[in-house]
Short mmCIF file of C-alpha atoms and ligand atoms in Angstrom, two decimals:
data_model
loop_
_atom_site.label_atom_id
_atom_site.label_comp_id
_atom_site.label_asym_id
_atom_site.label_seq_id
_atom_site.Cartn_x
_atom_site.Cartn_y
_atom_site.Cartn_z
CA UNK N 17 28.39 -1.71 5.47
CA UNK N 18 31.82 -1.76 7.14
CA UNK N 19 30.82 -4.38 9.74
CA UNK N 20 28.60 -6.53 7.61
CA UNK N 21 31.10 -6.94 4.82
CA UNK N 22 33.64 -8.17 7.42
CA UNK N 23 31.26 -10.41 9.39
CA UNK N 24 29.06 -11.81 6.67
CA UNK N 25 30.23 -11.27 3.14
CA UNK N 26 27.43 -13.46 1.74
CA UNK N 27 24.64 -11.25 3.11
CA UNK N 28 26.63 -8.10 2.26
CA UNK N 29 26.89 -9.35 -1.31
CA UNK N 30 23.15 -10.01 -1.52
CA UNK N 31 22.45 -6.48 -0.25
CA UNK N 32 24.81 -5.05 -2.87
CA UNK N 33 23.11 -7.15 -5.54
CA UNK N 34 19.68 -5.94 -4.46
CA UNK N 35 20.84 -2.32 -4.52
CA UNK N 36 22.15 -2.81 -8.06
CA UNK N 37 18.88 -4.50 -9.09
CA UNK N 38 16.86 -1.55 -7.78
CA UNK N 39 19.18 0.95 -9.49
CA UNK N 40 19.14 -0.85 -12.82
CA UNK N 41 15.45 -1.68 -13.16
CA UNK N 42 12.22 0.32 -13.36
CA UNK N 43 10.00 -0.36 -10.35
CA UNK N 44 6.30 -0.20 -11.21
CA UNK N 45 5.07 -2.26 -8.26
CA UNK N 46 2.24 -0.20 -6.80
CA UNK N 47 3.03 -1.37 -3.25
CA UNK N 48 6.64 -0.17 -3.39
CA UNK N 49 8.46 3.15 -3.26
CA UNK N 50 11.97 4.39 -2.65
CA UNK N 51 12.97 4.34 1.00
CA UNK N 52 14.76 7.58 1.95
CA UNK N 53 18.30 7.07 3.34
CA UNK N 54 17.34 8.86 6.57
CA UNK N 55 14.55 6.33 7.11
CA UNK N 56 17.00 3.47 6.50
CA UNK N 57 19.43 4.96 9.03
CA UNK N 58 16.63 5.06 11.60
CA UNK N 59 15.67 1.45 10.75
CA UNK N 60 19.24 0.27 11.21
CA UNK N 61 19.80 2.32 14.37
CA UNK N 62 20.65 1.42 17.96
CA UNK N 63 16.92 1.44 18.78
CA UNK N 64 16.98 -2.15 17.46
CA UNK N 65 18.42 -3.09 20.83
CA UNK N 66 15.69 -1.83 23.11
CA UNK N 67 12.94 -3.97 24.56
CA UNK N 68 10.06 -1.75 25.65
CA UNK N 69 6.83 -3.66 26.19
CA UNK N 70 3.97 -1.30 26.95
CA UNK N 71 3.51 2.35 26.08
CA UNK N 72 5.41 5.56 26.96
CA UNK N 73 5.38 6.02 30.73
CA UNK N 74 3.95 2.51 31.29
CA UNK N 75 6.69 0.08 30.22
CA UNK N 76 7.55 -3.39 31.42
CA UNK N 77 11.27 -2.80 30.91
CA UNK N 78 13.63 -0.21 32.42
CA UNK N 79 15.81 2.15 30.42
CA UNK N 80 13.01 3.51 28.24
CA UNK N 81 13.69 7.23 28.63
CA UNK N 82 14.60 7.77 24.97
CA UNK N 83 12.29 5.07 23.72
CA UNK N 84 9.40 6.92 25.37
CA UNK N 85 10.47 10.26 23.89
CA UNK N 86 10.77 8.64 20.46
CA UNK N 87 7.38 6.95 20.54
CA UNK N 88 5.71 10.15 21.79
CA UNK N 89 7.35 12.10 18.97
CA UNK N 90 6.17 9.59 16.34
CA UNK N 91 2.62 9.70 17.76
CA UNK N 92 2.59 13.50 17.83
CA UNK N 93 3.79 13.74 14.24
CA UNK N 94 1.32 11.07 13.10
CA UNK N 95 -1.54 12.98 14.74
CA UNK N 96 -0.45 16.26 13.12
CA UNK N 97 0.06 14.75 9.69
CA UNK N 98 -3.29 12.99 9.49
CA UNK N 99 -5.29 15.29 11.83
CA UNK N 100 -5.96 12.23 13.96
CA UNK N 101 -7.36 11.96 17.47
CA UNK N 102 -5.34 8.87 18.38
CA UNK N 103 -2.37 7.15 16.73
CA UNK N 104 -0.75 3.80 17.55
CA UNK N 105 2.68 3.41 15.94
CA UNK N 106 3.48 -0.07 17.27
CA UNK N 107 1.75 -2.25 14.66
CA UNK N 108 4.47 -4.21 12.88
CA UNK N 109 2.71 -4.22 9.51
CA UNK N 110 -0.60 -3.52 7.77
CA UNK N 111 -2.06 -6.97 8.42
CA UNK N 112 -1.23 -6.80 12.14
CA UNK N 113 -2.76 -3.30 12.26
CA UNK N 114 -5.99 -4.64 10.74
CA UNK N 115 -6.03 -7.67 13.03
CA UNK N 116 -5.65 -5.40 16.07
CA UNK N 117 -8.55 -3.21 14.90
CA UNK N 118 -10.84 -6.24 14.45
CA UNK N 119 -9.96 -7.59 17.90
CA UNK N 120 -10.21 -4.17 19.59
CA UNK N 121 -13.99 -3.89 19.32
CA UNK N 122 -15.24 -7.21 17.88
CA UNK N 123 -15.56 -10.74 19.18
CA UNK N 124 -14.40 -13.77 17.18
CA UNK N 125 -17.26 -14.85 14.92
CA UNK N 126 -18.67 -11.32 14.51
CA UNK N 127 -19.71 -10.23 11.01
CA UNK N 128 -17.60 -7.87 8.88
CA UNK N 129 -18.34 -6.52 5.38
CA UNK N 130 -15.34 -5.78 3.14
CA UNK N 131 -14.34 -5.53 -0.50
CA UNK N 132 -13.84 -8.80 -2.39
CA UNK N 133 -10.13 -9.62 -2.77
CA UNK N 134 -10.56 -10.38 -6.47
CA UNK N 135 -12.18 -6.97 -6.99
CA UNK N 136 -9.29 -5.09 -5.39
CA UNK N 137 -9.50 -5.78 -1.63
CA UNK N 138 -6.75 -7.23 0.55
CA UNK N 139 -5.94 -10.59 2.15
CA UNK N 140 -6.34 -9.14 5.64
CA UNK N 141 -9.88 -8.07 4.78
CA UNK N 142 -11.16 -11.58 5.40
CA UNK N 143 -9.69 -13.80 2.70
CA UNK N 144 -10.30 -17.47 3.48
CA UNK N 145 -6.55 -18.11 3.66
CA UNK N 146 -5.97 -15.27 6.15
CA UNK N 147 -6.32 -15.54 9.92
CA UNK N 148 -8.80 -12.66 9.60
CA UNK N 149 -11.09 -14.83 7.50
CA UNK N 150 -10.80 -17.69 9.98
CA UNK N 151 -11.66 -15.53 13.03
CA UNK N 152 -14.57 -13.46 11.72
CA UNK N 153 -17.57 -14.01 9.45
CA UNK N 154 -16.80 -11.90 6.39
CA UNK N 155 -19.20 -10.96 3.61
CA UNK N 156 -17.80 -9.15 0.58
CA UNK N 157 -19.02 -6.37 -1.67
CA UNK N 158 -17.97 -5.98 -5.31
CA UNK N 159 -17.42 -3.44 -8.03
CA UNK N 160 -20.21 -2.72 -10.49
CA UNK N 161 -19.92 -4.96 -13.60
CA UNK N 162 -20.24 -1.98 -15.95
CA UNK N 163 -18.37 0.86 -14.28
CA UNK N 164 -15.99 -1.29 -12.20
CA UNK N 165 -16.42 1.28 -9.43
CA UNK N 166 -17.52 0.12 -5.94
CA UNK N 167 -21.21 -0.72 -6.04
CA UNK N 168 -22.31 1.42 -3.10
CA UNK N 169 -25.90 0.29 -3.48
CA UNK N 170 -24.77 -3.30 -3.04
CA UNK N 171 -22.74 -2.27 0.02
CA UNK N 172 -25.91 -0.73 1.51
CA UNK N 173 -28.03 -3.79 0.69
CA UNK N 174 -25.48 -6.25 2.10
CA UNK N 175 -25.12 -4.09 5.21
CA UNK N 176 -28.90 -4.21 5.78
CA UNK N 177 -29.07 -7.95 5.03
CA UNK N 178 -26.14 -9.16 7.15
CA UNK N 179 -25.97 -6.35 9.77
CA UNK N 180 -22.15 -6.66 10.11
CA UNK N 181 -20.50 -5.11 13.16
CA UNK N 182 -17.85 -3.49 10.95
CA UNK N 183 -17.51 -2.27 7.37
CA UNK N 184 -14.03 -2.24 5.83
CA UNK N 185 -13.03 0.01 2.95
CA UNK N 186 -9.67 0.30 1.23
CA UNK N 187 -7.98 -1.82 -1.38
CA UNK N 188 -4.74 -2.94 -2.93
CA UNK N 189 -5.74 -2.81 -6.58
CA UNK N 190 -8.50 -0.26 -6.89
CA UNK N 191 -7.68 2.85 -8.90
CA UNK N 192 -10.61 5.06 -7.92
CA UNK N 193 -11.36 7.37 -5.00
CA UNK N 194 -13.61 5.92 -2.32
CA UNK N 195 -16.73 7.70 -1.09
CA UNK N 196 -15.97 7.52 2.64
CA UNK N 197 -18.88 9.76 3.55
CA UNK N 198 -21.34 7.38 1.89
CA UNK N 199 -19.77 4.33 3.55
CA UNK N 200 -19.88 6.08 6.93
CA UNK N 201 -23.61 6.71 6.42
CA UNK N 202 -24.17 3.04 5.53
CA UNK N 203 -22.21 1.96 8.63
CA UNK N 204 -24.01 4.44 10.81
CA UNK N 205 -27.44 3.18 9.68
CA UNK N 206 -26.66 -0.26 11.12
CA UNK N 207 -24.51 0.98 14.04
CA UNK N 208 -21.42 -0.66 12.54
CA UNK N 209 -17.85 0.58 12.85
CA UNK N 210 -16.08 1.89 9.74
CA UNK N 211 -12.45 0.85 9.18
CA UNK N 212 -10.56 2.30 6.22
CA UNK N 213 -7.32 0.58 5.26
CA UNK N 214 -5.50 3.33 3.36
CA UNK N 215 -2.17 1.48 3.06
CA UNK N 216 -1.75 2.13 -0.65
CA UNK N 217 -2.79 5.76 -0.65
CA UNK N 218 -1.44 7.03 2.71
CA UNK N 219 1.13 9.30 1.01
CA UNK N 220 -1.48 10.88 -1.24
CA UNK N 221 -3.71 11.43 1.80
CA UNK N 222 -0.84 12.83 3.91
CA UNK N 223 -0.05 15.34 1.16
CA UNK N 224 -3.72 16.33 0.88
CA UNK N 225 -3.88 15.56 -2.84
CA UNK N 226 -6.79 13.13 -2.42
CA UNK N 227 -9.51 13.11 0.27
CA UNK N 228 -8.72 11.72 3.71
CA UNK N 229 -10.83 8.96 5.27
CA UNK N 230 -9.89 10.12 8.80
CA UNK N 231 -12.87 12.46 9.43
CA UNK N 232 -15.36 9.74 8.45
CA UNK N 233 -13.86 6.63 10.02
CA UNK N 234 -13.74 5.04 13.45
CA UNK N 235 -10.42 3.42 12.50
CA UNK N 236 -7.87 3.98 9.74
CA UNK N 237 -4.90 1.69 9.19
CA UNK N 238 -1.95 2.04 6.86
CA UNK N 239 1.55 0.93 6.08
CA UNK N 240 4.41 3.37 5.80
CA UNK N 241 6.27 2.02 2.77
CA UNK N 242 3.90 2.46 -0.15
CA UNK N 243 3.01 5.99 -1.34
CA UNK N 244 4.01 7.28 2.12
CA UNK N 245 7.57 6.29 1.21
CA UNK N 246 8.87 5.38 4.66
CA UNK N 247 10.21 2.02 5.82
CA UNK N 248 8.18 -1.09 6.52
CA UNK N 249 5.63 -0.85 9.31
CA UNK N 250 1.99 -0.40 10.23
CA UNK N 251 0.06 2.41 11.92
CA UNK N 252 -3.44 2.61 13.39
CA UNK N 253 -5.47 5.81 13.69
CA UNK N 254 -8.65 5.82 15.74
CA UNK N 255 -11.15 8.10 17.32
CA UNK N 256 -10.07 9.03 20.85
CA UNK N 257 -12.87 6.96 22.44
CA UNK N 258 -11.29 3.75 21.07
CA UNK N 259 -7.70 4.66 22.03
CA UNK N 260 -7.45 2.29 25.00
CA UNK N 261 -9.07 -0.60 23.14
CA UNK N 262 -6.73 -0.14 20.16
CA UNK N 263 -3.60 0.11 22.28
CA UNK N 264 -4.55 -3.01 24.28
CA UNK N 265 -5.37 -4.93 21.09
CA UNK N 266 -1.84 -4.21 19.81
CA UNK N 267 -0.03 -4.75 23.12
CA UNK N 268 -0.57 -7.15 24.84
CA UNK N 269 -3.39 -8.32 22.55
CA UNK N 270 -1.46 -9.33 19.48
CA UNK N 271 2.15 -8.15 19.79
CA UNK N 272 4.95 -8.13 22.33
CA UNK N 273 7.69 -5.56 22.42
CA UNK N 274 7.44 -2.86 19.75
CA UNK N 275 10.14 -2.43 17.09
CA UNK N 276 11.57 0.90 18.21
CA UNK N 277 13.78 1.13 15.15
CA UNK N 278 10.61 0.97 13.05
CA UNK N 279 9.00 3.59 15.27
CA UNK N 280 12.04 5.83 14.70
CA UNK N 281 11.61 5.31 10.95
CA UNK N 282 7.90 6.15 11.19
CA UNK N 283 8.73 9.41 13.01
CA UNK N 284 11.21 10.35 10.25
CA UNK N 285 8.76 9.37 7.52
CA UNK N 286 6.00 11.53 9.06
CA UNK N 287 8.39 14.50 9.20
CA UNK N 288 9.42 14.04 5.56
CA UNK N 289 5.75 13.83 4.58
CA UNK N 290 5.09 17.27 6.09
CA UNK N 291 7.54 18.98 3.70
CA UNK N 292 6.33 20.89 0.65
CA UNK N 293 8.55 18.70 -1.61
CA UNK N 294 6.48 15.72 -0.53
CA UNK N 295 3.27 17.39 -1.69
CA UNK N 296 4.84 18.13 -5.08
CA UNK N 297 6.02 14.54 -5.34
CA UNK N 298 2.56 13.16 -4.55
CA UNK N 299 0.97 15.47 -7.15
CA UNK N 300 3.45 14.14 -9.68
CA UNK N 301 2.64 10.55 -8.69
CA UNK N 302 -1.01 11.26 -9.56
CA UNK N 303 -0.05 12.94 -12.85
CA UNK N 304 2.20 10.08 -13.88
CA UNK N 305 -0.40 7.44 -13.02
CA UNK N 306 -2.99 9.29 -15.13
CA UNK N 307 -0.45 9.47 -17.93
CA UNK N 308 0.19 5.69 -17.73
CA UNK N 309 -3.58 5.06 -17.97
CA UNK N 310 -3.91 7.33 -21.02
CA UNK N 311 -0.90 5.80 -22.79
CA UNK N 312 -1.98 2.20 -22.23
CA UNK N 313 -5.48 3.06 -23.48
CA UNK N 314 -3.99 4.67 -26.63
CA UNK N 315 -2.13 1.44 -27.31
CA UNK N 316 -5.32 -0.62 -27.21
CA UNK N 317 -5.22 -2.00 -23.66
CA UNK N 318 -8.32 -1.74 -21.49
CA UNK N 319 -8.03 0.28 -18.29
CA UNK N 320 -10.12 -1.25 -15.51
CA UNK N 321 -12.77 1.31 -14.43
CA UNK N 322 -11.69 3.50 -17.35
CA UNK N 323 -9.14 5.62 -15.52
CA UNK N 324 -7.18 6.17 -12.32
CA UNK N 325 -7.61 8.65 -9.51
CA UNK N 326 -4.63 7.51 -7.45
CA UNK N 327 -1.12 6.06 -7.91
CA UNK N 328 -2.07 2.85 -9.67
CA UNK N 329 -3.51 1.64 -12.93
CA UNK N 330 -5.05 -1.78 -13.45
CA UNK N 331 -4.52 -2.82 -17.06
CA UNK N 332 -6.65 -5.51 -18.72
CA UNK N 333 -4.43 -7.33 -21.23
CA UNK N 334 -7.20 -9.29 -22.93
CA UNK N 335 -7.64 -6.91 -25.91
CA UNK N 336 -4.19 -8.15 -26.98
CA UNK N 337 -4.81 -11.75 -25.95
CA UNK N 338 -2.09 -11.57 -23.28
CA UNK N 339 -1.92 -13.06 -19.77
CA UNK N 340 -0.65 -11.31 -16.63
CA UNK N 341 1.83 -14.04 -15.69
CA UNK N 342 3.48 -13.98 -19.12
CA UNK N 343 3.59 -10.17 -19.11
CA UNK N 344 5.15 -10.11 -15.65
CA UNK N 345 7.96 -12.49 -16.62
CA UNK N 346 8.67 -10.96 -20.06
CA UNK N 347 8.85 -7.50 -18.49
CA UNK N 348 11.10 -8.68 -15.67
CA UNK N 349 13.47 -10.08 -18.30
CA UNK N 350 13.86 -6.56 -19.74
CA UNK N 351 14.20 -4.83 -16.36
CA UNK N 352 10.63 -3.61 -15.87
CA UNK N 353 9.31 -4.84 -12.53
CA UNK N 354 5.58 -5.05 -11.90
CA UNK N 355 3.06 -7.65 -10.83
CA UNK N 356 0.38 -9.64 -12.56
CA UNK N 357 -2.99 -8.83 -11.04
CA UNK N 358 -6.47 -10.24 -11.14
CA UNK N 359 -9.02 -7.89 -12.63
CA UNK N 360 -12.66 -7.90 -11.46
CA UNK N 361 -14.43 -11.07 -12.69
CA UNK N 362 -11.15 -12.38 -14.09
CA UNK N 363 -11.58 -15.66 -15.98
CA UNK N 364 -7.97 -16.56 -15.10
CA UNK N 365 -6.76 -17.80 -11.70
CA UNK N 366 -4.50 -15.54 -9.53
CA UNK N 367 -1.44 -17.47 -10.69
CA UNK N 368 -2.15 -16.42 -14.29
CA UNK N 369 -4.50 -13.38 -14.34
CA UNK N 370 -5.68 -11.19 -17.20
CA UNK N 371 -4.13 -8.03 -15.83
CA UNK N 372 -1.07 -6.17 -14.67
CA UNK N 373 -0.93 -3.50 -11.97
CA UNK N 374 1.16 -0.41 -12.64
CA UNK N 375 2.23 1.90 -9.82
CA UNK N 376 3.80 5.29 -10.47
CA UNK N 377 5.38 5.97 -7.06
CA UNK N 378 8.96 4.72 -7.49
CA UNK N 379 9.57 6.08 -10.98
CA UNK N 380 8.16 9.46 -9.92
CA UNK N 381 10.45 9.46 -6.89
CA UNK N 382 13.38 8.94 -9.30
CA UNK N 383 12.38 12.22 -10.95
CA UNK N 384 10.63 10.81 -13.99
CA UNK N 385 7.71 12.72 -15.50
CA UNK N 386 5.15 12.28 -18.29
CA UNK N 387 7.81 12.12 -21.05
CA UNK N 388 9.41 9.11 -19.37
CA UNK N 389 5.99 7.55 -18.67
CA UNK N 390 5.21 7.74 -22.40
CA UNK N 391 8.57 6.14 -23.11
CA UNK N 392 8.13 3.37 -20.51
CA UNK N 393 4.63 2.52 -21.76
CA UNK N 394 6.03 2.29 -25.29
CA UNK N 395 8.76 -0.06 -24.06
CA UNK N 396 6.26 -2.24 -22.19
CA UNK N 397 4.04 -2.46 -25.26
CA UNK N 398 6.99 -3.29 -27.50
CA UNK N 399 8.21 -6.07 -25.19
CA UNK N 400 4.72 -7.56 -24.84
CA UNK N 401 3.93 -7.42 -28.56
CA UNK N 402 7.28 -9.00 -29.52
CA UNK N 403 7.84 -11.26 -26.54
CA UNK N 404 9.52 -13.99 -28.64
CA UNK N 405 11.87 -11.69 -30.56
CA UNK N 406 15.18 -11.70 -28.73
CA UNK N 407 16.58 -8.69 -30.59
CA UNK N 408 13.53 -6.55 -29.71
CA UNK N 409 13.76 -7.57 -26.04
CA UNK N 410 17.46 -6.67 -26.05
CA UNK N 411 16.64 -3.28 -27.51
CA UNK N 412 14.03 -2.68 -24.78
CA UNK N 413 16.49 -3.81 -22.07
CA UNK N 414 19.06 -1.32 -23.33
CA UNK N 415 16.50 1.49 -23.29
CA UNK N 416 15.53 0.57 -19.70
CA UNK N 417 19.18 0.73 -18.62
CA UNK N 418 19.48 4.14 -20.30
CA UNK N 419 16.47 5.47 -18.38
CA UNK N 420 17.79 4.04 -15.10
CA UNK N 421 21.18 5.71 -15.62
CA UNK N 422 19.55 9.04 -16.42
CA UNK N 423 17.34 8.87 -13.29
CA UNK N 424 19.38 7.38 -10.43
CA UNK N 425 17.46 6.14 -7.39
CA UNK N 426 19.54 8.13 -4.91
CA UNK N 427 20.74 11.44 -6.30
N1 DSN M 8 -0.59 -5.43 -0.18
C1 DSN M 8 0.39 -5.94 -1.08
C2 DSN M 8 0.28 -5.29 -2.43
O1 DSN M 8 -0.56 -4.44 -2.62
O2 DSN M 8 1.06 -5.63 -3.32
C3 DSN M 8 1.79 -5.78 -0.53
O3 DSN M 8 1.97 -4.71 0.30
#
């Protein structure tokens, strides 16, 4: 940061502080990962300068020779990686990607069926507070009260009852695989579109370690910074027949000039995801998540839906009489960073919650394996069970620092 430290020492200091925080804490936030340095170089590159409204070969600004080549490269790699017919790399984030999909083929006021936010869905799947919920008429499906797995029968019944124009699958706190084939059949029966938001699991899908929604879906959206481990940004995949509608819904429909630095980062991220090391990493993310679930269960916590099949574990703290908000703050005080999370049919409000969400991506990327997962779960349990004993919390903090030193973020 040779320029920044000279021009703005305050911001430079905050960046240094954040780097130290990341190095010295354990990141278990399921929506985070470790951004590769090559991706950060692309994000901070000269492509920040370029205005390039439009698409390669059809821009509203001159000087787009390299911008065009870059965007074409990102699209090509995205298509190869996900075996996609059409890819739009201009969406700024996951929510803008979803908004563009809704507006590409629907009219304001049309019906959409998606997963309930409190059962694992996402704000941009029609929450009342989101613009998506204000523009379209959403109905929501749930998870089964017993199994806590998506109630596909309910999805079918709601689809027949409300005849939505689109069904949305994908979630931000759902630990099980989704039966895309079944959802596609339900959508097909009512001539609805199927959108799968695979933001959380895009890396696992890219590596082929869990099934891909692409063959079954009209549209697939994702972000590049969760399990895919790129920088921040959104991507839309669609069947070729919707390519024009998707591109127009992004630009000029809902965005202006694309962020070419982000597009450069997406191209790098797609290339990194094609490497064999990435597949190994994603397999280890799955193994570590399964290990977290097993360890928490052994210690008497309840695992929502009984297990995990992806990178995250939703832990019900009620068997120990604990609340998510308290757990989140106690754990942050000892250097373990995660988020409180509502569990299905949670008696507590989102500001409190009965659960925590554990993601295995960042610790796996640091090189940690099952032995460290066992250790981390033990430390979490110790901190939560003795949250008023200063000396115990100090002991846990010291152990966290030891683990962080042994597994540096950037080796
Ligand atoms: N979707 C939010 C989450 O899952 O935490 C942030 O990306």
